[in-house]
CSV table of C-alpha atoms and ligand atoms in Angstrom, one decimal:
chain,number,residue,atom,x,y,z
A,1,MET,CA,0.5,-4.8,23.8
A,2,TYR,CA,1.7,-7.1,21.0
A,3,TRP,CA,0.2,-10.0,19.0
A,4,ASP,CA,4.1,-11.6,18.5
A,5,GLU,CA,5.7,-9.8,21.5
A,6,LYS,CA,9.1,-11.8,20.8
A,7,PHE,CA,9.3,-10.7,17.0
A,8,GLU,CA,7.6,-7.4,17.0
A,9,THR,CA,9.4,-6.6,19.8
A,10,MET,CA,13.5,-8.9,18.9
A,11,SER,CA,16.4,-7.0,20.1
A,12,LEU,CA,18.5,-6.5,16.0
A,13,ASP,CA,20.8,-8.6,16.5
A,14,ALA,CA,18.3,-11.9,17.1
A,15,MET,CA,16.6,-10.0,14.4
A,16,GLN,CA,19.5,-10.3,11.7
A,17,ASP,CA,20.2,-13.6,13.3
A,18,PHE,CA,16.7,-15.0,12.4
A,19,GLN,CA,16.8,-13.4,9.1
A,20,LEU,CA,20.0,-14.4,8.0
A,21,LYS,CA,19.3,-18.5,8.8
A,22,LYS,CA,16.1,-18.3,6.7
A,23,LEU,CA,18.0,-16.3,3.9
A,24,ARG,CA,20.0,-19.5,3.0
A,25,GLN,CA,16.6,-21.5,3.7
A,26,THR,CA,15.0,-19.3,1.3
A,27,VAL,CA,18.5,-18.9,-1.0
A,28,ALA,CA,18.8,-22.7,-1.1
A,29,TRP,CA,15.2,-22.9,-1.7
A,30,VAL,CA,14.8,-21.5,-4.8
A,31,TYR,CA,18.4,-22.9,-6.2
A,32,GLU,CA,17.2,-26.3,-5.9
A,33,LYS,CA,13.5,-25.8,-6.6
A,34,VAL,CA,12.6,-22.8,-9.2
A,35,PRO,CA,15.1,-23.1,-12.8
A,36,PHE,CA,13.9,-19.5,-13.3
A,37,TYR,CA,17.0,-18.4,-10.2
A,38,LYS,CA,18.9,-21.9,-10.8
A,39,ILE,CA,20.0,-20.0,-14.4
A,40,LYS,CA,20.2,-16.2,-12.5
A,41,LEU,CA,22.3,-17.5,-9.6
A,42,ASP,CA,24.9,-20.1,-12.0
A,43,GLU,CA,25.2,-17.2,-14.1
A,44,LEU,CA,26.3,-14.8,-11.5
A,45,GLY,CA,28.1,-17.7,-10.0
A,46,ILE,CA,26.7,-17.6,-6.0
A,47,LYS,CA,25.6,-20.8,-4.8
A,48,PRO,CA,23.3,-21.0,-1.4
A,49,ALA,CA,26.3,-21.6,0.7
A,50,ASP,CA,28.3,-18.5,-0.7
A,51,ILE,CA,25.5,-16.6,1.6
A,52,LYS,CA,27.1,-16.0,4.6
A,53,GLY,CA,25.9,-12.6,5.7
A,54,LEU,CA,23.1,-10.2,5.7
A,55,MET,CA,25.6,-8.0,3.4
A,56,ASP,CA,25.4,-11.0,0.6
A,57,LEU,CA,21.7,-10.3,-0.2
A,58,ALA,CA,23.3,-7.4,-2.5
A,59,ARG,CA,24.9,-10.0,-4.5
A,60,LEU,CA,21.8,-11.6,-4.8
A,61,PRO,CA,20.1,-11.3,-8.4
A,62,PHE,CA,16.8,-8.8,-9.0
A,63,THR,CA,13.4,-10.4,-9.6
A,64,VAL,CA,10.9,-7.9,-11.5
A,65,LYS,CA,7.7,-7.1,-13.1
A,66,THR,CA,7.9,-9.0,-16.5
A,67,ASP,CA,10.1,-12.1,-14.8
A,68,LEU,CA,6.8,-13.1,-13.5
A,69,ARG,CA,5.1,-12.2,-16.4
A,70,ASP,CA,7.3,-13.9,-18.6
A,71,ASN,CA,7.0,-17.1,-16.7
A,72,TYR,CA,2.8,-16.7,-15.9
A,73,PRO,CA,1.0,-19.0,-14.3
A,74,PHE,CA,3.5,-20.8,-12.0
A,75,GLY,CA,6.9,-20.6,-13.6
A,76,LEU,CA,8.2,-19.3,-10.4
A,77,CYS,CA,6.5,-21.7,-8.2
A,78,ALA,CA,8.4,-23.7,-5.7
A,79,VAL,CA,6.5,-26.2,-5.0
A,80,PRO,CA,4.2,-28.8,-6.5
A,81,MET,CA,0.8,-27.9,-7.7
A,82,PRO,CA,-1.0,-30.6,-4.6
A,83,ASP,CA,1.4,-28.0,-2.3
A,84,VAL,CA,-0.8,-24.8,-3.4
A,85,VAL,CA,-4.1,-24.6,-1.9
A,86,ARG,CA,-4.7,-20.2,-2.6
A,87,ILE,CA,-4.2,-18.9,-5.7
A,88,HIS,CA,-4.6,-14.9,-5.9
A,89,ALA,CA,-3.4,-12.5,-8.8
A,90,SER,CA,-3.6,-8.9,-8.8
A,91,SER,CA,-5.2,-7.4,-12.6
A,92,GLY,CA,-1.8,-5.5,-13.3
A,93,THR,CA,-2.5,-2.7,-15.8
A,94,THR,CA,-1.1,-4.3,-18.4
A,95,GLY,CA,-0.7,-7.4,-20.0
A,96,LYS,CA,-1.1,-10.6,-18.0
A,97,PRO,CA,-1.7,-11.2,-14.6
A,98,ILE,CA,0.5,-11.6,-11.4
A,99,THR,CA,-0.3,-14.4,-9.4
A,100,GLY,CA,0.3,-15.4,-5.5
A,101,PRO,CA,0.7,-19.0,-4.8
A,102,TYR,CA,0.3,-20.3,-1.6
A,103,THR,CA,1.2,-23.7,0.5
A,104,ALA,CA,-0.7,-23.8,3.7
A,105,ASP,CA,1.8,-22.6,6.1
A,106,ASP,CA,2.1,-19.4,3.7
A,107,LEU,CA,-1.0,-18.9,4.7
A,108,ASP,CA,-1.0,-18.9,8.0
A,109,GLN,CA,2.2,-17.2,8.1
A,110,TRP,CA,0.4,-14.7,5.9
A,111,ALA,CA,-2.5,-14.9,8.5
A,112,ASP,CA,-1.0,-14.1,10.9
A,113,CYS,CA,1.4,-11.3,10.0
A,114,MET,CA,-2.6,-9.7,9.2
A,115,ALA,CA,-3.4,-10.3,13.0
A,116,ARG,CA,-0.4,-8.1,14.0
A,117,THR,CA,-1.3,-5.0,11.5
A,118,LEU,CA,-5.1,-5.1,13.0
A,119,PHE,CA,-4.1,-5.8,16.8
A,120,ALA,CA,-1.5,-3.1,16.3
A,121,ALA,CA,-4.2,-0.6,15.2
A,122,GLY,CA,-5.9,-1.7,18.3
A,123,VAL,CA,-8.5,-4.6,16.6
A,124,ARG,CA,-9.7,-6.8,19.8
A,125,ASP,CA,-11.9,-10.4,19.5
A,126,ASN,CA,-14.6,-8.0,21.1
A,127,ASP,CA,-14.8,-5.9,17.7
A,128,ILE,CA,-17.1,-5.5,14.5
A,129,LEU,CA,-15.0,-6.0,11.6
A,130,GLN,CA,-16.8,-4.5,8.1
A,131,ASN,CA,-14.0,-6.3,5.7
A,132,SER,CA,-14.7,-3.5,2.9
A,133,TYR,CA,-11.5,-5.0,0.2
A,134,GLY,CA,-13.0,-6.4,-2.7
A,135,MET,CA,-13.4,-10.4,-1.5
A,136,GLY,CA,-11.6,-12.0,-4.8
A,137,LEU,CA,-8.4,-13.0,-6.6
A,138,PHE,CA,-7.3,-9.3,-4.6
A,139,THR,CA,-5.7,-9.8,-1.5
A,140,GLY,CA,-7.5,-7.2,0.2
A,141,GLY,CA,-10.5,-9.1,1.1
A,142,LEU,CA,-9.5,-12.3,2.4
A,143,GLY,CA,-6.0,-11.5,3.7
A,144,PHE,CA,-7.9,-9.5,6.4
A,145,HIS,CA,-11.2,-11.9,6.4
A,146,GLN,CA,-7.8,-14.0,7.8
A,147,GLY,CA,-5.9,-11.9,9.9
A,148,ALA,CA,-9.3,-10.9,11.9
A,149,GLY,CA,-10.0,-14.1,12.2
A,150,LYS,CA,-6.8,-15.1,14.0
A,151,VAL,CA,-7.7,-12.0,16.0
A,152,GLY,CA,-11.3,-13.7,16.7
A,153,ALA,CA,-13.3,-10.4,16.0
A,154,THR,CA,-15.9,-11.1,14.4
A,155,VAL,CA,-15.9,-10.2,10.4
A,156,ILE,CA,-18.9,-9.3,8.3
A,157,PRO,CA,-17.9,-10.1,5.1
A,158,THR,CA,-18.8,-6.5,3.4
A,159,SER,CA,-16.2,-6.9,0.1
A,160,SER,CA,-16.2,-3.4,-1.6
A,161,GLY,CA,-19.7,-2.3,-3.2
A,162,GLN,CA,-23.3,-1.2,-3.2
A,163,THR,CA,-22.2,2.0,-0.8
A,164,GLU,CA,-26.1,2.2,0.7
A,165,ARG,CA,-26.2,-1.1,2.2
A,166,GLN,CA,-22.3,-1.2,3.2
A,167,ILE,CA,-23.4,1.7,5.5
A,168,THR,CA,-27.3,0.3,6.8
A,169,ILE,CA,-25.1,-2.4,7.4
A,170,MET,CA,-22.6,-0.7,9.3
A,171,GLN,CA,-25.6,0.8,11.0
A,172,ASP,CA,-27.5,-1.8,12.2
A,173,PHE,CA,-24.6,-4.7,12.7
A,174,GLY,CA,-22.5,-2.1,14.8
A,175,THR,CA,-19.7,-2.2,13.1
A,176,THR,CA,-16.4,-0.4,15.3
A,177,VAL,CA,-13.2,-1.5,13.0
A,178,LEU,CA,-13.9,-0.9,9.3
A,179,CYS,CA,-11.6,-1.8,6.6
A,180,CYS,CA,-11.5,-0.7,3.0
A,181,THR,CA,-9.8,1.8,0.6
A,182,PRO,CA,-8.5,5.3,1.5
A,183,SER,CA,-10.7,5.6,-1.6
A,184,TYR,CA,-13.6,3.7,-0.4
A,185,ALA,CA,-14.4,5.3,3.4
A,186,LEU,CA,-14.2,8.6,1.1
A,187,THR,CA,-16.8,7.0,-1.2
A,188,MET,CA,-18.4,6.1,2.1
A,189,ALA,CA,-18.5,9.4,4.4
A,190,GLU,CA,-19.9,10.8,1.3
A,191,LYS,CA,-22.8,8.4,1.1
A,192,GLY,CA,-23.8,9.0,4.9
A,193,LEU,CA,-23.7,12.3,4.7
A,194,GLN,CA,-26.4,11.4,1.8
A,195,MET,CA,-28.3,9.5,4.1
A,196,GLY,CA,-28.5,11.6,7.2
A,197,VAL,CA,-25.5,9.3,9.2
A,198,ASN,CA,-23.9,11.4,12.0
A,199,PHE,CA,-20.6,9.1,11.7
A,200,LYS,CA,-20.0,10.2,15.4
A,201,ASN,CA,-23.2,8.1,17.1
A,202,LEU,CA,-21.9,5.2,15.1
A,203,ARG,CA,-20.3,3.2,17.0
A,204,LEU,CA,-16.9,2.7,14.5
A,205,ARG,CA,-13.9,4.1,15.5
A,206,ILE,CA,-11.4,2.6,13.8
A,207,GLY,CA,-10.0,2.5,9.5
A,208,ILE,CA,-7.4,-0.2,8.7
A,209,PHE,CA,-6.8,1.5,5.1
A,210,GLY,CA,-4.2,0.5,2.5
A,211,ALA,CA,-3.6,-0.4,-1.3
A,212,GLU,CA,-2.7,2.7,-2.8
A,213,PRO,CA,-1.1,6.0,-1.9
A,214,TRP,CA,-3.0,8.6,0.5
A,215,THR,CA,-1.2,11.3,2.1
A,216,ARG,CA,-1.6,12.3,5.5
A,217,GLU,CA,-3.7,14.9,4.8
A,218,MET,CA,-6.1,12.5,3.7
A,219,ARG,CA,-5.4,11.1,6.4
A,220,LYS,CA,-7.4,13.7,8.4
A,221,GLU,CA,-10.3,14.1,6.0
A,222,ILE,CA,-11.4,10.7,6.6
A,223,GLU,CA,-10.8,10.3,10.1
A,224,ASP,CA,-12.4,13.3,10.9
A,225,ARG,CA,-15.0,12.8,8.8
A,226,LEU,CA,-15.6,9.6,10.0
A,227,SER,CA,-15.3,10.1,13.0
A,228,ILE,CA,-12.9,7.3,13.4
A,229,LYS,CA,-8.6,7.2,13.9
A,230,ALA,CA,-6.9,5.6,11.3
A,231,HIS,CA,-4.5,3.3,10.6
A,232,GLU,CA,-2.6,2.2,7.0
A,233,ALA,CA,-1.5,-1.4,5.5
A,234,TYR,CA,0.8,-2.0,3.3
A,235,GLY,CA,1.3,-5.2,0.6
A,236,LEU,CA,1.7,-6.8,-3.0
A,237,THR,CA,0.4,-10.0,-4.3
A,238,GLU,CA,3.4,-10.9,-4.9
A,239,LEU,CA,5.0,-10.9,-1.7
A,240,MET,CA,1.7,-12.4,0.3
A,241,GLY,CA,-0.6,-9.5,-0.3
A,242,PRO,CA,-1.1,-7.1,3.1
A,243,GLY,CA,0.7,-7.8,5.9
A,244,VAL,CA,3.9,-7.0,4.6
A,245,ALA,CA,4.0,-3.7,6.9
A,246,PHE,CA,1.6,-1.7,9.1
A,247,ASP,CA,1.7,1.6,11.7
A,248,CYS,CA,1.3,1.5,14.8
A,249,ARG,CA,-0.4,4.2,17.5
A,250,ALA,CA,2.4,6.1,16.7
A,251,GLN,CA,0.7,7.1,13.7
A,252,ASP,CA,4.0,9.3,12.7
A,253,GLY,CA,3.8,8.2,8.9
A,254,PHE,CA,5.5,5.2,9.1
A,255,LEU,CA,5.3,1.6,9.0
A,256,HIS,CA,6.5,-1.0,10.3
A,257,ILE,CA,7.9,-4.4,8.4
A,258,ASN,CA,7.5,-7.5,9.3
A,259,GLU,CA,11.1,-7.4,9.1
A,260,ASP,CA,11.1,-11.3,10.3
A,261,HIS,CA,9.0,-12.6,7.0
A,262,ILE,CA,10.4,-9.8,4.5
A,263,LEU,CA,13.9,-7.9,3.9
A,264,ALA,CA,13.5,-4.4,2.5
A,265,GLU,CA,16.3,-2.7,1.3
A,266,ILE,CA,15.8,0.7,-0.9
A,267,ILE,CA,17.7,1.3,-4.0
A,268,ASP,CA,18.8,3.7,-6.8
A,269,PRO,CA,15.6,2.9,-9.5
A,270,VAL,CA,18.8,3.6,-12.0
A,271,THR,CA,22.0,1.8,-11.1
A,272,GLY,CA,20.4,-1.1,-9.0
A,273,ASP,CA,22.8,0.7,-6.0
A,274,VAL,CA,22.0,0.2,-2.3
A,275,LEU,CA,21.2,3.1,-0.9
A,276,PRO,CA,21.5,3.5,2.9
A,277,GLN,CA,19.0,4.3,5.4
A,278,GLY,CA,16.8,7.3,5.3
A,279,THR,CA,17.6,8.0,1.6
A,280,LYS,CA,14.8,7.7,-0.6
A,281,GLY,CA,14.6,5.2,-3.4
A,282,GLU,CA,13.0,1.8,-4.6
A,283,LEU,CA,11.6,-0.6,-2.4
A,284,VAL,CA,12.9,-3.8,-2.7
A,285,PHE,CA,11.8,-7.0,-1.1
A,286,THR,CA,13.1,-10.5,-0.4
A,287,ALA,CA,10.6,-13.5,1.0
A,288,ILE,CA,13.0,-15.3,3.5
A,289,GLN,CA,9.8,-17.3,5.2
A,290,ARG,CA,7.0,-18.1,2.7
A,291,ARG,CA,7.8,-21.5,0.4
A,292,ALA,CA,5.2,-21.4,-2.9
A,293,MET,CA,6.7,-18.3,-4.5
A,294,PRO,CA,10.2,-16.5,-2.4
A,295,LEU,CA,11.2,-13.7,-4.6
A,296,LEU,CA,14.3,-13.0,-4.0
A,297,ARG,CA,15.1,-9.1,-4.4
A,298,TYR,CA,11.6,-8.2,-5.7
A,299,ARG,CA,11.6,-4.3,-7.5
A,300,THR,CA,8.2,-3.2,-5.6
A,301,ARG,CA,8.7,-0.1,-7.9
A,302,ASP,CA,7.4,1.8,-5.0
A,303,ILE,CA,9.6,4.9,-4.1
A,304,THR,CA,9.9,5.2,0.0
A,305,LEU,CA,13.2,4.8,2.6
A,306,LEU,CA,13.7,3.2,5.7
A,307,LYS,CA,14.3,3.9,8.6
A,308,ARG,CA,15.8,2.2,11.7
A,309,GLU,CA,14.4,4.0,15.5
A,310,LYS,CA,13.4,3.5,18.7
A,311,CYS,CA,9.1,3.5,17.9
A,312,GLU,CA,7.2,4.9,20.7
A,313,CYS,CA,4.9,1.6,20.7
A,314,GLY,CA,7.5,0.0,21.5
A,315,ARG,CA,8.2,-2.9,18.7
A,316,THR,CA,11.9,-3.1,16.7
A,317,LEU,CA,10.5,-4.0,13.6
A,318,ILE,CA,12.2,-1.5,10.9
A,319,LYS,CA,9.8,1.3,9.9
A,320,MET,CA,9.3,2.6,5.7
A,321,GLU,CA,7.9,5.7,5.4
A,322,LYS,CA,4.4,5.9,4.0
A,323,VAL,CA,5.0,4.9,-0.1
A,324,TYR,CA,4.8,8.2,-2.3
A,325,GLY,CA,3.8,6.5,-4.6
A,326,ARG,CA,5.3,4.8,-7.6
A,327,SER,CA,8.2,5.2,-9.8
A,328,ASP,CA,6.1,4.6,-12.8
A,329,ASP,CA,3.5,7.0,-11.2
A,330,MET,CA,5.6,9.9,-11.4
A,331,LEU,CA,4.9,12.7,-13.9
A,332,ILE,CA,7.8,14.5,-15.5
A,333,ILE,CA,6.4,18.1,-16.4
A,334,SER,CA,8.8,20.8,-17.9
A,335,GLY,CA,11.6,18.6,-16.2
A,336,VAL,CA,10.2,18.8,-12.8
A,337,ASN,CA,9.2,16.0,-11.0
A,338,VAL,CA,6.0,14.9,-9.4
A,339,PHE,CA,4.1,12.5,-7.7
A,340,PRO,CA,0.4,12.6,-7.6
A,341,SER,CA,0.2,11.9,-4.0
A,342,GLN,CA,2.5,15.7,-3.4
A,343,ILE,CA,-0.7,17.0,-5.7
A,344,GLU,CA,-3.3,15.0,-3.0
A,345,SER,CA,-1.2,16.9,0.2
A,346,LEU,CA,-1.1,20.0,-1.6
A,347,LEU,CA,-4.9,20.5,-2.2
A,348,LEU,CA,-6.1,19.0,0.6
A,349,ASP,CA,-4.6,22.0,2.6
A,350,GLN,CA,-7.0,24.5,0.5
A,351,LYS,CA,-10.3,26.1,1.1
A,352,GLY,CA,-13.6,25.7,-0.9
A,353,ILE,CA,-12.8,22.2,-2.0
A,354,GLU,CA,-14.2,18.6,-1.8
A,355,PRO,CA,-10.9,15.3,-2.1
A,356,GLN,CA,-12.1,14.2,-4.9
A,357,TYR,CA,-10.2,14.9,-8.0
A,358,VAL,CA,-8.8,13.8,-10.8
A,359,ILE,CA,-4.8,14.9,-12.6
A,360,ILE,CA,-5.0,14.9,-15.9
A,361,VAL,CA,-1.4,15.5,-18.1
A,362,ARG,CA,-1.5,16.2,-21.7
A,363,LYS,CA,1.1,17.2,-23.8
A,364,LYS,CA,0.7,20.4,-26.1
A,365,GLY,CA,3.5,20.7,-28.9
A,366,TYR,CA,6.6,19.5,-27.3
A,367,LEU,CA,5.8,20.6,-23.0
A,368,ASP,CA,3.3,17.8,-21.3
A,369,THR,CA,0.8,19.7,-19.0
A,370,LEU,CA,-1.3,19.0,-16.0
A,371,GLU,CA,-4.6,19.7,-15.2
A,372,VAL,CA,-6.4,19.1,-11.8
A,373,ASN,CA,-9.8,18.8,-12.1
A,374,VAL,CA,-11.3,19.3,-7.9
A,375,GLU,CA,-14.6,19.1,-6.5
A,376,ALA,CA,-15.2,22.5,-5.2
A,377,LYS,CA,-17.5,22.3,-1.5
A,378,ALA,CA,-21.7,23.1,-2.7
A,379,ASP,CA,-21.4,26.4,-1.6
A,380,ILE,CA,-18.5,27.7,-4.1
A,381,TYR,CA,-20.0,26.3,-6.8
A,382,GLN,CA,-23.2,28.1,-6.1
A,383,ALA,CA,-21.9,31.3,-5.3
A,384,GLY,CA,-20.9,31.7,-9.3
A,385,ALA,CA,-18.2,32.2,-11.7
A,386,GLU,CA,-16.5,34.8,-10.0
A,387,LYS,CA,-15.8,32.7,-6.5
A,388,ILE,CA,-14.8,29.6,-8.4
A,389,LYS,CA,-11.9,31.2,-10.6
A,390,GLU,CA,-11.1,32.8,-7.0
A,391,VAL,CA,-10.4,29.7,-5.7
A,392,GLU,CA,-8.7,28.1,-8.9
A,393,GLN,CA,-6.2,31.4,-8.6
A,394,ASN,CA,-5.7,30.7,-5.4
A,395,ILE,CA,-4.9,26.8,-5.8
A,396,GLU,CA,-3.0,27.3,-8.8
A,397,SER,CA,-0.2,30.5,-7.0
A,398,HIS,CA,0.1,28.4,-3.9
A,399,MET,CA,0.9,25.2,-6.0
A,400,ARG,CA,3.1,27.0,-8.1
A,401,GLY,CA,5.2,28.6,-4.9
A,402,LEU,CA,5.4,25.1,-3.5
A,403,ILE,CA,6.1,23.0,-6.6
A,404,GLY,CA,7.3,25.0,-8.9
A,405,ILE,CA,5.4,24.6,-12.2
A,406,GLY,CA,2.3,25.9,-13.5
A,407,ILE,CA,-0.7,23.8,-12.9
A,408,LYS,CA,-4.0,24.0,-14.1
A,409,ILE,CA,-7.0,24.0,-11.5
A,410,ARG,CA,-10.2,23.7,-12.9
A,411,LEU,CA,-13.2,23.5,-10.2
A,412,VAL,CA,-15.8,21.2,-11.2
A,413,PRO,CA,-19.4,20.5,-10.0
A,414,PRO,CA,-19.9,18.5,-6.8
A,415,GLY,CA,-20.5,15.2,-7.6
A,416,THR,CA,-19.4,14.9,-10.8
A,417,ILE,CA,-15.8,12.8,-10.1
A,418,THR,CA,-16.1,8.8,-10.7
A,419,ARG,CA,-16.2,7.9,-6.6
A,420,SER,CA,-14.0,5.0,-5.6
A,421,GLU,CA,-14.3,1.3,-4.5
A,422,GLY,CA,-11.6,0.1,-4.6
A,423,LYS,CA,-8.1,1.7,-5.6
A,424,ALA,CA,-9.2,5.2,-7.3
A,425,LYS,CA,-7.8,6.5,-10.4
A,426,ARG,CA,-6.4,9.4,-9.8
A,427,VAL,CA,-4.8,9.9,-13.7
A,428,ILE,CA,-5.3,10.4,-16.8
A,429,ASP,CA,-2.6,10.8,-18.3
A,430,GLU,CA,-3.8,11.3,-22.4
A,431,ARG,CA,0.4,11.3,-23.9
A,432,LYS,CA,-0.6,7.7,-24.1
B,501,DLL,O1,-2.9,-3.8,-3.2
B,501,DLL,C1,-2.6,-5.7,-1.6
B,501,DLL,C2,-2.9,-5.2,-0.2
B,501,DLL,C3,-4.6,-5.2,-0.3
B,501,DLL,C4,-2.3,-3.5,0.8
B,501,DLL,C5,-5.4,-3.8,1.3
B,501,DLL,C6,-2.9,-3.5,1.7
B,501,DLL,C7,-4.6,-3.5,1.9
B,501,DLL,P1,-1.4,-5.2,-4.9
B,501,DLL,O2,-3.0,-5.1,-5.9
B,501,DLL,O3,-1.0,-6.2,-5.6
B,501,DLL,O4,-1.8,-5.5,-3.3
B,501,DLL,O5,-1.4,-3.8,-5.1
B,501,DLL,C8,0.4,-3.7,-4.8
B,501,DLL,O6,-0.9,-1.3,-4.1
B,501,DLL,O7,2.9,-2.0,-4.8
B,501,DLL,C9,1.3,-0.5,-3.9
B,501,DLL,O8,1.7,0.1,-5.2
B,501,DLL,C10,0.2,-0.2,-3.8
B,501,DLL,N1,-0.1,0.0,-2.3
B,501,DLL,C11,-0.8,-1.1,-2.1
B,501,DLL,N2,-0.7,-0.5,-0.4
B,501,DLL,C12,-0.6,0.8,-0.5
B,501,DLL,C13,-0.1,1.4,0.7
B,501,DLL,C14,-2.0,-4.8,-2.6
B,501,DLL,N3,-0.7,1.3,2.0
B,501,DLL,C15,1.1,-2.4,-4.7
B,501,DLL,N4,0.5,3.1,0.3
B,501,DLL,C16,1.6,-1.6,-4.1
B,501,DLL,C17,1.1,2.9,-0.7
B,501,DLL,C18,0.2,1.3,-2.0
B,501,DLL,N5,0.2,1.8,-2.1
């Protein structure tokens, strides 16, 4: 069962023919409409007609985050303002926000990509979908809203926050599908428990989580606590928002990319060279159907790998592995590269702790040090200092064995780490 069987199960030959046609149209479009791209392509001596095969994608210039900031707010927009019907934006960590303008047709395509995401997770028109992604400039809220509208599910647009009310609504309205960030799902599970709710007795059966990295271990944790199947959505404001990639019933840690809309490549983040399938590197996307702001070879800074293989769900769309994290989130401790997600996955394997943690990076002399504050389970905390030390030491030696560097583990009292209602802040870098 597919939302769009034609494209989701297309043969590789047909897909590549389609992609080439759309890529050529897009390059011609931005060459004509966006001075930024005309200058870049002219500098490289490339005319739109030179794009003869998908191989030529690698000849096109990259677009990077600073290009968007330098052209803020609408310098990369390819249509006049009357044709723009919506603008989203992401806050960004520094400087100006990143803007995402859409034409009416762009919005429709986005809703379609979101409908594929929801349908693949098992959402149907008889579902009651609680949308707890932030509504507003963030693409999560409205992206899910429109997709759910296409599928015909009953939408409850709660947005994020007011967690107690979320749980009450979930009980009273009979929510069957929950959409929010994985860290907020965890916050809800905890609040529900405090309110005396047994999630097994609710109608909730599916969650669709994304917008931040989360490990397979975290997925299991959320599935157990909320008594649901947890699915995943991936995307970014620059490309449309959620709907870029989604997982299916295989739940194998890989997500199908809507490659009839977006071409994916993996590059070496240092040299910019395209890497072969199966190699981990930086994900680069080219939007081939959008008209308001189609980006060429946009460097996401997200680290993952691509894989094209038969999927048990029957979809032929290329797959990307769950995102390990962003290249800018990678920590280099004593010369060893560590992703916060690696720490999460090792941590969540351990006994005596809650899945609430924060990683603190400090500089001691010339050395960078890592400390992880993680909440103790209530019974461990009550058992006293000796028990706490034992758990800390167990986790430290487990981590040293697997990551190869010393990480200081500090158990903190239950409930003391700030709970997330959106994207969790898991790393505090005190070196900056
Ligand atoms: O987070 C869009 C979104 C909303 C995706 C709701 C899924 C669900 P931005 O705020 O622009 O857009 O942030 C995009 O978030 O480059 C990744 O680094 C990260 N990200 C998004 N989804 C995932 C995911 C939305 N499933 C940035 N796993 C991206 C890991 C993710 N990281």
